[in-house]
mmCIF file of C-alpha atoms and ligand atoms in Angstrom:
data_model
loop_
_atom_site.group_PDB
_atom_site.id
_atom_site.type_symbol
_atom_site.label_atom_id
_atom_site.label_comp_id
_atom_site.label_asym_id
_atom_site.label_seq_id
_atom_site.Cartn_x
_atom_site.Cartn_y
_atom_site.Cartn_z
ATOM 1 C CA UNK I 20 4.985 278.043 9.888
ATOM 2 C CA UNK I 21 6.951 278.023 13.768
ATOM 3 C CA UNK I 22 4.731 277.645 16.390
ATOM 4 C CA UNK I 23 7.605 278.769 18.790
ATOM 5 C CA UNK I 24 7.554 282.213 18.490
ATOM 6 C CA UNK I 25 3.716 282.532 18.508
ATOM 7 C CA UNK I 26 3.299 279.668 21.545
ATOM 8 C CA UNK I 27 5.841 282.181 23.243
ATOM 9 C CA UNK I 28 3.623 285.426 22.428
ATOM 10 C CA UNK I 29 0.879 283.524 23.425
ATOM 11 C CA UNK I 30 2.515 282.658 27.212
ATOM 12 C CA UNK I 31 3.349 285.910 27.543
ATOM 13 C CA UNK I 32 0.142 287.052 26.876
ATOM 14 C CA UNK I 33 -1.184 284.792 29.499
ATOM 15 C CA UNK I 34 1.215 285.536 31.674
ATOM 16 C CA UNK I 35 0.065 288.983 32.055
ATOM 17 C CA UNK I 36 -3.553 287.900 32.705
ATOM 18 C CA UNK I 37 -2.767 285.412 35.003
ATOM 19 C CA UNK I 38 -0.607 288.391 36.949
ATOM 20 C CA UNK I 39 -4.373 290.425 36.488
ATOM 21 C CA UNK I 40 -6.355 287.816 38.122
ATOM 22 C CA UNK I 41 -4.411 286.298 40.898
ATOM 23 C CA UNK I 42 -4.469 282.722 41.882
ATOM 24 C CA UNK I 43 -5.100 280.326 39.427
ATOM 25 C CA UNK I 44 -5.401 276.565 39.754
ATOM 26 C CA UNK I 45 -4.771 273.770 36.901
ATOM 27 C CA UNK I 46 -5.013 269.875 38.089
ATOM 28 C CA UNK I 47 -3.766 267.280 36.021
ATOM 29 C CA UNK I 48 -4.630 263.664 36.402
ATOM 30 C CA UNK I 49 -2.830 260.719 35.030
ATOM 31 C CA UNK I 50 -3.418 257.360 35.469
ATOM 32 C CA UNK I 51 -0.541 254.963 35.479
ATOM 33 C CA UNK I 52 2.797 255.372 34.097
ATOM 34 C CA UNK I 53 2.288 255.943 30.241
ATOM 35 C CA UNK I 54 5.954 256.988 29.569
ATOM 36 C CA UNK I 55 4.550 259.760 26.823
ATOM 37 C CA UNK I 56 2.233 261.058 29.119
ATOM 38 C CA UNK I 57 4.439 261.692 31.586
ATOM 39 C CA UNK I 58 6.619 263.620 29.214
ATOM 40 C CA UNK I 59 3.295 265.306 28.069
ATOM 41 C CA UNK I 60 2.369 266.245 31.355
ATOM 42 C CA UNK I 61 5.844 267.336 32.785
ATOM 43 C CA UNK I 62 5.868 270.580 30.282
ATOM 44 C CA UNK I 63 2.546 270.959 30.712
ATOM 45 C CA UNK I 64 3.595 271.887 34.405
ATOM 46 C CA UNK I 65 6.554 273.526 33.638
ATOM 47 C CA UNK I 66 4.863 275.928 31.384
ATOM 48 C CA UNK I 67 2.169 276.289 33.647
ATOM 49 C CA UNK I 68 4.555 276.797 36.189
ATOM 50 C CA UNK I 69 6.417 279.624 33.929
ATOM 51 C CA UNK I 70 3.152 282.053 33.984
ATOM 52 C CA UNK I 71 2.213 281.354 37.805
ATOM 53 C CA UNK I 72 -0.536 278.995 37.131
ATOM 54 C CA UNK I 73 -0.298 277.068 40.051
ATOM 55 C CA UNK I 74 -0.201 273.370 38.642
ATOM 56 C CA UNK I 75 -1.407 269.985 40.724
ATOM 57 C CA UNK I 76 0.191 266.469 39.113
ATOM 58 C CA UNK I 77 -2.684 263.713 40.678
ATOM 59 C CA UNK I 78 -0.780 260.646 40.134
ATOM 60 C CA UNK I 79 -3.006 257.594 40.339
ATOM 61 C CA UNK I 80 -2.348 254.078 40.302
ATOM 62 C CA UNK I 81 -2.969 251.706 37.084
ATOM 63 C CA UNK I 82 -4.838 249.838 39.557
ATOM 64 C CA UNK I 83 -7.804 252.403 40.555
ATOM 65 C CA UNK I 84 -11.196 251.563 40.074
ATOM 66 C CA UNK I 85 -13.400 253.885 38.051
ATOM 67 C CA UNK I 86 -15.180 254.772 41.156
ATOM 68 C CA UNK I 87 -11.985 255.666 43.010
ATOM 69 C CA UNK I 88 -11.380 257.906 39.626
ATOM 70 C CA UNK I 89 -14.514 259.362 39.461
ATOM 71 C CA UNK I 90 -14.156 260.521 43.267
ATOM 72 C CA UNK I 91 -10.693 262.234 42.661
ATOM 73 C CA UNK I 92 -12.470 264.251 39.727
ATOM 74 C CA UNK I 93 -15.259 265.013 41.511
ATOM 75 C CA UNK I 94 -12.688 265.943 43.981
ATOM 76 C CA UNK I 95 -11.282 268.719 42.318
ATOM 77 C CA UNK I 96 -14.628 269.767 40.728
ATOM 78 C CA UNK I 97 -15.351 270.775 43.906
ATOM 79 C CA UNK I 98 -12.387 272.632 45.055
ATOM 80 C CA UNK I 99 -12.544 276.424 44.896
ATOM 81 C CA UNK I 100 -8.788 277.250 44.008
ATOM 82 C CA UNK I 101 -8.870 274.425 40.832
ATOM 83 C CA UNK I 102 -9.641 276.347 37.330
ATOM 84 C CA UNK I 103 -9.091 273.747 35.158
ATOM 85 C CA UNK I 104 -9.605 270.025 35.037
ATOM 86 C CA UNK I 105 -7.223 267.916 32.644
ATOM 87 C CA UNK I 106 -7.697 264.355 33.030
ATOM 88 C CA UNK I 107 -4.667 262.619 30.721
ATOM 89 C CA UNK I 108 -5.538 260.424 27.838
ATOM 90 C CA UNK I 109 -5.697 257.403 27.231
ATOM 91 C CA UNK I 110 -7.100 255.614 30.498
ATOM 92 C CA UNK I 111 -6.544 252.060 31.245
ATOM 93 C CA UNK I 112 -8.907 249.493 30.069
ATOM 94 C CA UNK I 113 -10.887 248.955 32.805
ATOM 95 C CA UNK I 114 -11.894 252.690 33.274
ATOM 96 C CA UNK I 115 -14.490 254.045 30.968
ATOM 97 C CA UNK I 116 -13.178 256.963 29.467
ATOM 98 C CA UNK I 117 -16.121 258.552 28.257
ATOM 99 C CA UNK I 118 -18.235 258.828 31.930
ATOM 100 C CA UNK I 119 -14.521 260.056 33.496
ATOM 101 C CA UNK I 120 -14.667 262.908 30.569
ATOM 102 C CA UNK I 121 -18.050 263.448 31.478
ATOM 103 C CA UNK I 122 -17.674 263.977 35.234
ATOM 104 C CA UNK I 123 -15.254 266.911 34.551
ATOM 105 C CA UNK I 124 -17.098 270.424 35.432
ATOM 106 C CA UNK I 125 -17.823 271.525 32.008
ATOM 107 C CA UNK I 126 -16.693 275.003 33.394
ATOM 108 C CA UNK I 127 -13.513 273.446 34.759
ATOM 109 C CA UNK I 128 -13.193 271.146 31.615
ATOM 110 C CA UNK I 129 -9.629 272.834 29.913
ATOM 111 C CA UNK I 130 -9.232 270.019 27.381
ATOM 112 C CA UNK I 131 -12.780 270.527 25.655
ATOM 113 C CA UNK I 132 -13.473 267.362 25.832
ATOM 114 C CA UNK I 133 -16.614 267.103 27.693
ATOM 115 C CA UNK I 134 -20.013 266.153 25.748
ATOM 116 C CA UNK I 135 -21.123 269.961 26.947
ATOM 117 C CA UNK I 136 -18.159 271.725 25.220
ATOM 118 C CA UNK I 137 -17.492 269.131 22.597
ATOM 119 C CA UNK I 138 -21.237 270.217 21.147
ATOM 120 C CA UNK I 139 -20.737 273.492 21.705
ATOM 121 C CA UNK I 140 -18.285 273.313 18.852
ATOM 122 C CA UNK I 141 -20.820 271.603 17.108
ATOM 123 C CA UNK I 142 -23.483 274.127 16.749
ATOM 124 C CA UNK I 143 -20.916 276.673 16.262
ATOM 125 C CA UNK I 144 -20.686 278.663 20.011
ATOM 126 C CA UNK I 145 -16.986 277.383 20.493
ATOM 127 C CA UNK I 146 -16.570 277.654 24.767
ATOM 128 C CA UNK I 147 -13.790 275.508 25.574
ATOM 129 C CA UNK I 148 -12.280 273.811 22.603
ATOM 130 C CA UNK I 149 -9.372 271.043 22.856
ATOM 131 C CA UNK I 150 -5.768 272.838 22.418
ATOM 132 C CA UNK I 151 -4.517 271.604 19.815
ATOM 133 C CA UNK I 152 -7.024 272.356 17.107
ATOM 134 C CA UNK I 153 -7.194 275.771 18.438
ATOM 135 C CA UNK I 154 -3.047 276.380 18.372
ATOM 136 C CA UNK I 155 -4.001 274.898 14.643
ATOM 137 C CA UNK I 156 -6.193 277.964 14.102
ATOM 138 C CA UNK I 157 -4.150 280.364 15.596
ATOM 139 C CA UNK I 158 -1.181 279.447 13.324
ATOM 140 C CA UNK I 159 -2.903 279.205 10.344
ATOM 141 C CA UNK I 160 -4.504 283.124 11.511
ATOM 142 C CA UNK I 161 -1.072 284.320 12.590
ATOM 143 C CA UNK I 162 0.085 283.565 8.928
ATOM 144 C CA UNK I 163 -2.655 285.111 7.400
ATOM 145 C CA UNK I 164 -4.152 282.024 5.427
ATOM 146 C CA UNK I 165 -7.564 282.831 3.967
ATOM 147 C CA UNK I 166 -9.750 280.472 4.844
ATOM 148 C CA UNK I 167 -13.154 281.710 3.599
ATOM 149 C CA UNK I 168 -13.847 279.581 0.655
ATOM 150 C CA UNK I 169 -10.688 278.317 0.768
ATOM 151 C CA UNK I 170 -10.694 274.184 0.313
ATOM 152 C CA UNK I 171 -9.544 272.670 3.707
ATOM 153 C CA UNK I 172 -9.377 268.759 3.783
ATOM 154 C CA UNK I 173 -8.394 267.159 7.522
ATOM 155 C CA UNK I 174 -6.652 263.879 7.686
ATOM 156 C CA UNK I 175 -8.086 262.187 10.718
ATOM 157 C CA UNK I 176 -11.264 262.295 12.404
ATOM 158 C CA UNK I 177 -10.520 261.954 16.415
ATOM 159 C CA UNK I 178 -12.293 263.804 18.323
ATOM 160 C CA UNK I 179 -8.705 265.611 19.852
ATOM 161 C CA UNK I 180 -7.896 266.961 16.789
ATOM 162 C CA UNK I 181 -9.877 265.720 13.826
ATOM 163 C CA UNK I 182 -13.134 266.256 14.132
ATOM 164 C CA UNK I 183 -12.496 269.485 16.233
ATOM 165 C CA UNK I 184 -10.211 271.112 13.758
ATOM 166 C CA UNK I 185 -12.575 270.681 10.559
ATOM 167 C CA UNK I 186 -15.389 272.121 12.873
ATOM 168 C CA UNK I 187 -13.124 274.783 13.573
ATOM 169 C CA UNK I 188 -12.554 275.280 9.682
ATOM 170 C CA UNK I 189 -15.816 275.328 8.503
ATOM 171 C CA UNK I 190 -17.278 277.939 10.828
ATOM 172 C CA UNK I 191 -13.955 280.322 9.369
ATOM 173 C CA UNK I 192 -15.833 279.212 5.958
ATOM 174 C CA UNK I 193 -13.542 276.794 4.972
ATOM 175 C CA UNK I 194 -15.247 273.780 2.277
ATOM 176 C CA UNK I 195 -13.656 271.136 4.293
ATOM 177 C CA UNK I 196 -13.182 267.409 3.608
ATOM 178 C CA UNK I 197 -12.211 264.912 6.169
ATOM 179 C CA UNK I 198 -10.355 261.977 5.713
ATOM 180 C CA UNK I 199 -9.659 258.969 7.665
ATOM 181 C CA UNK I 200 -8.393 255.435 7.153
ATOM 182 C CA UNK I 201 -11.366 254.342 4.820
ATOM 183 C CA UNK I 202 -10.679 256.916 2.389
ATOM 184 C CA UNK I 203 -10.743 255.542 -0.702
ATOM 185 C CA UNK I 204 -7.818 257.976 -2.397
ATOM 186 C CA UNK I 205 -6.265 259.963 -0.241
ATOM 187 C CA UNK I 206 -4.292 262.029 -2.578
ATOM 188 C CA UNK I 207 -7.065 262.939 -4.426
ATOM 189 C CA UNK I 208 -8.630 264.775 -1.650
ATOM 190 C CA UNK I 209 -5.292 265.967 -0.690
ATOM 191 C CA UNK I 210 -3.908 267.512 -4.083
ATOM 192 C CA UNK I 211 -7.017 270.087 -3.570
ATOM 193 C CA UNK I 212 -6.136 271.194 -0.182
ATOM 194 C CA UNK I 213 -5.618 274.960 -0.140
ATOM 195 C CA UNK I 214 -4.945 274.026 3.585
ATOM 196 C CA UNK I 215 -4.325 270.515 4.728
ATOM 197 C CA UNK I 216 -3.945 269.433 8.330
ATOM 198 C CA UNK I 217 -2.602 265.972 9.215
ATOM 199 C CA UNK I 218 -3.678 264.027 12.319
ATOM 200 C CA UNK I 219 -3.228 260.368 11.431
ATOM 201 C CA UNK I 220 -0.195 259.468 13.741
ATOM 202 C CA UNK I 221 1.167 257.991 10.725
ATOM 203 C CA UNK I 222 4.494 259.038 10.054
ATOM 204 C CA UNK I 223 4.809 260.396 5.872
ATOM 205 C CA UNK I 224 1.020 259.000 5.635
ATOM 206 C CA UNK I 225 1.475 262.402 3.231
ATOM 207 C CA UNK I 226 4.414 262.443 0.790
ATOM 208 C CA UNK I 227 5.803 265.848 -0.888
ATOM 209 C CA UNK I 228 3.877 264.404 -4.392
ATOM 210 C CA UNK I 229 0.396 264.343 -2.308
ATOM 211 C CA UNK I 230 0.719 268.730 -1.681
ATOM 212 C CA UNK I 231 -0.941 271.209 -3.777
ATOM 213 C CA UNK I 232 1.504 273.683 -5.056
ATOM 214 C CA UNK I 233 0.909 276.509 -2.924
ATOM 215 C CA UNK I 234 -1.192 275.150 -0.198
ATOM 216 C CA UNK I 235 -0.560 275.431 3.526
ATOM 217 C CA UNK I 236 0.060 272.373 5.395
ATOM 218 C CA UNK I 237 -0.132 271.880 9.112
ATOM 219 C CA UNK I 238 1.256 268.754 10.268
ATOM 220 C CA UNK I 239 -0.631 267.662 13.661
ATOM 221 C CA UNK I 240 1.730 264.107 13.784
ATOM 222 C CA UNK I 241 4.437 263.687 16.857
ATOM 223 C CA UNK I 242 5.111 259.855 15.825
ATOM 224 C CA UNK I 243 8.268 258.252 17.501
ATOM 225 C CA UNK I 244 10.875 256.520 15.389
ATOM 226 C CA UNK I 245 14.838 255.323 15.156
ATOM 227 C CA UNK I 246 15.063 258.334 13.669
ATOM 228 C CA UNK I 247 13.477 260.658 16.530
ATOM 229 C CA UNK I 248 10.327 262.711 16.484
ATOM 230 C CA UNK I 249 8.581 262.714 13.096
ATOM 231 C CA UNK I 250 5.247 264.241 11.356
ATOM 232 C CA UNK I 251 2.568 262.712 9.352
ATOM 233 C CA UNK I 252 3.649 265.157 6.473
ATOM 234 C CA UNK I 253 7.047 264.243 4.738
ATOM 235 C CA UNK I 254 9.219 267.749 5.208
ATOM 236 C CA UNK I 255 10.083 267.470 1.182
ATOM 237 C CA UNK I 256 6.810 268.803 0.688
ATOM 238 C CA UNK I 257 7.883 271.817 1.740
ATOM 239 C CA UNK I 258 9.183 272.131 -1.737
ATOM 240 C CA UNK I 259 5.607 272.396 -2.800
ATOM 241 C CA UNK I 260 3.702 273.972 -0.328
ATOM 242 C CA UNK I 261 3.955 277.658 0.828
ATOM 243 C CA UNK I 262 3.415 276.780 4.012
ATOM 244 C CA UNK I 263 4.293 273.421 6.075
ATOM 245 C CA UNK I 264 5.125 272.912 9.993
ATOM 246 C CA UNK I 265 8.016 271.341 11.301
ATOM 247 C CA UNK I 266 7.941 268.800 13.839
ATOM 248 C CA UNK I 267 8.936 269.260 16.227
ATOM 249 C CA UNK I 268 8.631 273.371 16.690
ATOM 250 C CA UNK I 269 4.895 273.267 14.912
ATOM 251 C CA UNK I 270 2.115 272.541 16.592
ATOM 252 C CA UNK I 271 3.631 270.999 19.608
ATOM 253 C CA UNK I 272 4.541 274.659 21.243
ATOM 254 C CA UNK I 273 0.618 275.824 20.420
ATOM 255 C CA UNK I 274 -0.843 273.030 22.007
ATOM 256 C CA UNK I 275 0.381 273.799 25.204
ATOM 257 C CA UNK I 276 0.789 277.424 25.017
ATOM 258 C CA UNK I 277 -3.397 277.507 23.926
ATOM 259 C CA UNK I 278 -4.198 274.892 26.980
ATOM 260 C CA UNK I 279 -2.719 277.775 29.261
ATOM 261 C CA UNK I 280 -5.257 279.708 27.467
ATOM 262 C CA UNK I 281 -8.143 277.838 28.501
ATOM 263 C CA UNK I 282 -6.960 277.859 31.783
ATOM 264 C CA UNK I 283 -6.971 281.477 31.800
ATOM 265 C CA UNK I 284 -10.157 280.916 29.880
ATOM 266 C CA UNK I 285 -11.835 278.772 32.674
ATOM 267 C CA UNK I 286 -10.665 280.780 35.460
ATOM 268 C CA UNK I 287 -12.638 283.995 33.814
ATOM 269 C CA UNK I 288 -15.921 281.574 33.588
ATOM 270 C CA UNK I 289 -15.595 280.767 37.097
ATOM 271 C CA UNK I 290 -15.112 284.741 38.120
ATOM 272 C CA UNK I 291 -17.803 285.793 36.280
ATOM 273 C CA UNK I 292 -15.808 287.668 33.952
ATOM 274 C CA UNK I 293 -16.847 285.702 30.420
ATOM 275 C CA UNK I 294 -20.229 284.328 30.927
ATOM 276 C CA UNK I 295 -20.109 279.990 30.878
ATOM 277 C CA UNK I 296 -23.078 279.412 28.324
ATOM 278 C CA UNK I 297 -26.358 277.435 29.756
ATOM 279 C CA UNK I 298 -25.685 280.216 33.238
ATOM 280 C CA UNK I 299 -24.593 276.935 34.912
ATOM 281 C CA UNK I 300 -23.764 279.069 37.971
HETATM 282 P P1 NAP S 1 -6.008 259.008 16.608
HETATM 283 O O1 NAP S 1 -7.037 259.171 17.657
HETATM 284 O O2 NAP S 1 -5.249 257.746 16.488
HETATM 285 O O3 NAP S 1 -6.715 259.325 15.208
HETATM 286 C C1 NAP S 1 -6.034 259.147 14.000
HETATM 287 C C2 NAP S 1 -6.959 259.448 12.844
HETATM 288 O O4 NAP S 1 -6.225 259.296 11.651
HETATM 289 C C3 NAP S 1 -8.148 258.504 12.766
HETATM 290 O O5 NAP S 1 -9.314 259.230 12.447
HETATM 291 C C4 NAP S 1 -7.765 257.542 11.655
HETATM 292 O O6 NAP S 1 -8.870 257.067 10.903
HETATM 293 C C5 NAP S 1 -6.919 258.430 10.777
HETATM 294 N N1 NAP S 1 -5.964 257.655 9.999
HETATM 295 C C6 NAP S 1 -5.113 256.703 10.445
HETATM 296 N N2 NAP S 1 -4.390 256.190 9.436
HETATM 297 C C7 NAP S 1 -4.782 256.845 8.316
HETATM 298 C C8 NAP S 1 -4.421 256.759 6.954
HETATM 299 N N3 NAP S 1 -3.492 255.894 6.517
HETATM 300 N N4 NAP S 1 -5.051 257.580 6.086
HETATM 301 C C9 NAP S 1 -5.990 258.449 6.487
HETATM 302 N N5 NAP S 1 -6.379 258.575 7.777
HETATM 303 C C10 NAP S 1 -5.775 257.775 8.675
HETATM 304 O O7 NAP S 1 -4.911 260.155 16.730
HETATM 305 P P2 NAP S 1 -4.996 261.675 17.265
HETATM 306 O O8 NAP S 1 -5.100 261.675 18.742
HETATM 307 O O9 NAP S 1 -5.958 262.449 16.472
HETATM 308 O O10 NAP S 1 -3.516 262.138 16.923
HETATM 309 C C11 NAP S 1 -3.059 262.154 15.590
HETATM 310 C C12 NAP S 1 -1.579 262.509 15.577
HETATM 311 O O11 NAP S 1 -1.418 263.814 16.128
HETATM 312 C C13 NAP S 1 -0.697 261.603 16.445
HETATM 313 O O12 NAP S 1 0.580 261.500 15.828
HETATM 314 C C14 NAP S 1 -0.564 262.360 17.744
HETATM 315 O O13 NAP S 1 0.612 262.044 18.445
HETATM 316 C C15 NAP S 1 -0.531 263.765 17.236
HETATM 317 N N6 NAP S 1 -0.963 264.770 18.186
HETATM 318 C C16 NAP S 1 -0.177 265.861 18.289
HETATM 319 C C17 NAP S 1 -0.531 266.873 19.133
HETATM 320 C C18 NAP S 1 0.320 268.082 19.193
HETATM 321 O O14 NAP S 1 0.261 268.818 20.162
HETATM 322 N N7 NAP S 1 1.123 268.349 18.168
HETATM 323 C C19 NAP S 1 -1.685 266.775 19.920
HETATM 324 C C20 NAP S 1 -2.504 265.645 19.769
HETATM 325 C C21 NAP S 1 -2.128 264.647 18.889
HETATM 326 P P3 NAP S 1 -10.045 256.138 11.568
HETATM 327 O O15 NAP S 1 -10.911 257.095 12.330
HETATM 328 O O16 NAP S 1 -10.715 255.556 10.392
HETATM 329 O O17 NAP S 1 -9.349 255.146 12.446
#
């Protein structure tokens, strides 16, 4: 399964919407020089850049107080030509992330991270949902994998990809079973996967002996090593599987072509052109 090809659809698509509504605004916020991030956030802008979203970088000292933070979010809540809010993970220590996430406009809130959207996707009215889970989706949809009654077991419960993802599955009627690091056997509950998706950030934490034999396997994991960019999935078990991601070229393209999505997304909430659930404005 290549995410390229589809992430490229996908920003074409957008493209053309963008071109249909005129100006639209994404801000990014990091805080501090997380070298990742910064690589995260550079093609974020450059692909925003690509469809004529018209991308602010808020670089913010390590040293900011949560207050200061808070301000700059509330900031850009309140500026007319910003769509969509994307405040970059993780935040230093002395920052509570969860009341910075919670500031966002929900309306604004691209990442689908806010408690608003977040249980949105828990009582099954998905408005925004985080990017990755949904490029997840749309790969699995774009290769035509049934999911309806089909056994789905997630490795890793975050609430980026995790916890989203399995909601995700379950409302296409998926029986899903997540995993995490108290899982008593992993392989047991992975051997039954008709579909398996790996977020641990543990490079092989699945080996090509742990697939079932004709399953689809999407492998979430970007884990640095000597030996470059690896997955969570080993790529032998591609020998198995009928279906596996690479990485990189998997889900990596989806996440940020589907956050360009949202963007599009959010600016349509904020015209009035897809109503923003709760008639917040
Ligand atoms: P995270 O917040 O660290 O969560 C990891 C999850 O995996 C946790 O729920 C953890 O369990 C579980 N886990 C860890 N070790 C395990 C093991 N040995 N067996 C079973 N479960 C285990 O990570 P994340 O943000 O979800 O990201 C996961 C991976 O996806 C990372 O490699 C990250 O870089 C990658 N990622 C990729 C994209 C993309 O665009 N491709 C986007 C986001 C993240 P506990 O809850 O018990 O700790």
């Amino acid at each position: 399964m290549q995410g390229r090809p589809l992430a490229e659809r996908i920003r074409a698509q957008v493209g053309e919407e963008v071109r249909g509504l005129g100006a639209i605004g994404l801000a990014t916020v990091q805080v501090g020089e997380d070298e990742a991030s910064t690589i995260y956030l550079r093609l974020k802008h450059e692909a925003a850049s690509e469809v004529e979203i018209a991308s602010v970088d808020r670089k913010l000292p390590h040293t900011i107080s949560e207050d200061e933070l808070l301000a700059e979010v509330a900031a850009l809540n309140a500026d007319d030509s910003i769509d969509g809010i994307l405040v970059q993970l993780p935040l230093p220590d002395h920052v509570d992330e969860a009341r910075v996430i919670a500031a966002v406009d929900p309306v604004k809130d691209v990442d689908g991270f806010h408690p608003f959207n977040a249980g949105q996707l828990y009582l099954g009215r998905p408005t925004h949902v985080p990017a990755t889970p949904l490029g997840v989706m749309a790969l699995l949809d774009e290769y035509r994998i049934n999911l309806d009654g089909a056994r789905a077991v997630v490795v890793g419960r975050s609430t980026i990809v995790g916890k989203p993802v399995a909601h995700l599955l379950l409302q296409a009627n998926a029986t899903v079973i997540v995993c995490h690091s108290h899982t008593d056997d992993l392989a047991r509950e992975t051997l039954d996967a008709d579909v398996l998706v790996v977020a641990a950030g543990v490079p092989e934490v699945v080996t090509a002996d742990m697939v079932k034999s004709g399953s689809a396997v999407v492998d979430v994991g970007i884990n640095r090593t000597e030996d470059g960019l690896v997955g969570d999935v080993d790529p032998d078990a591609a020998t198995l599987a009928a279906f596996v991601t690479p990485v990189p070229g998997g889900v990596g393209p989806m996440t940020i072509a589907m956050l360009l999505q949202n963007t599009v997304r959010a600016a349509k909430y904020r015209r009035g052109l897809l109503a923003f659930p709760g008639a917040r404005r």
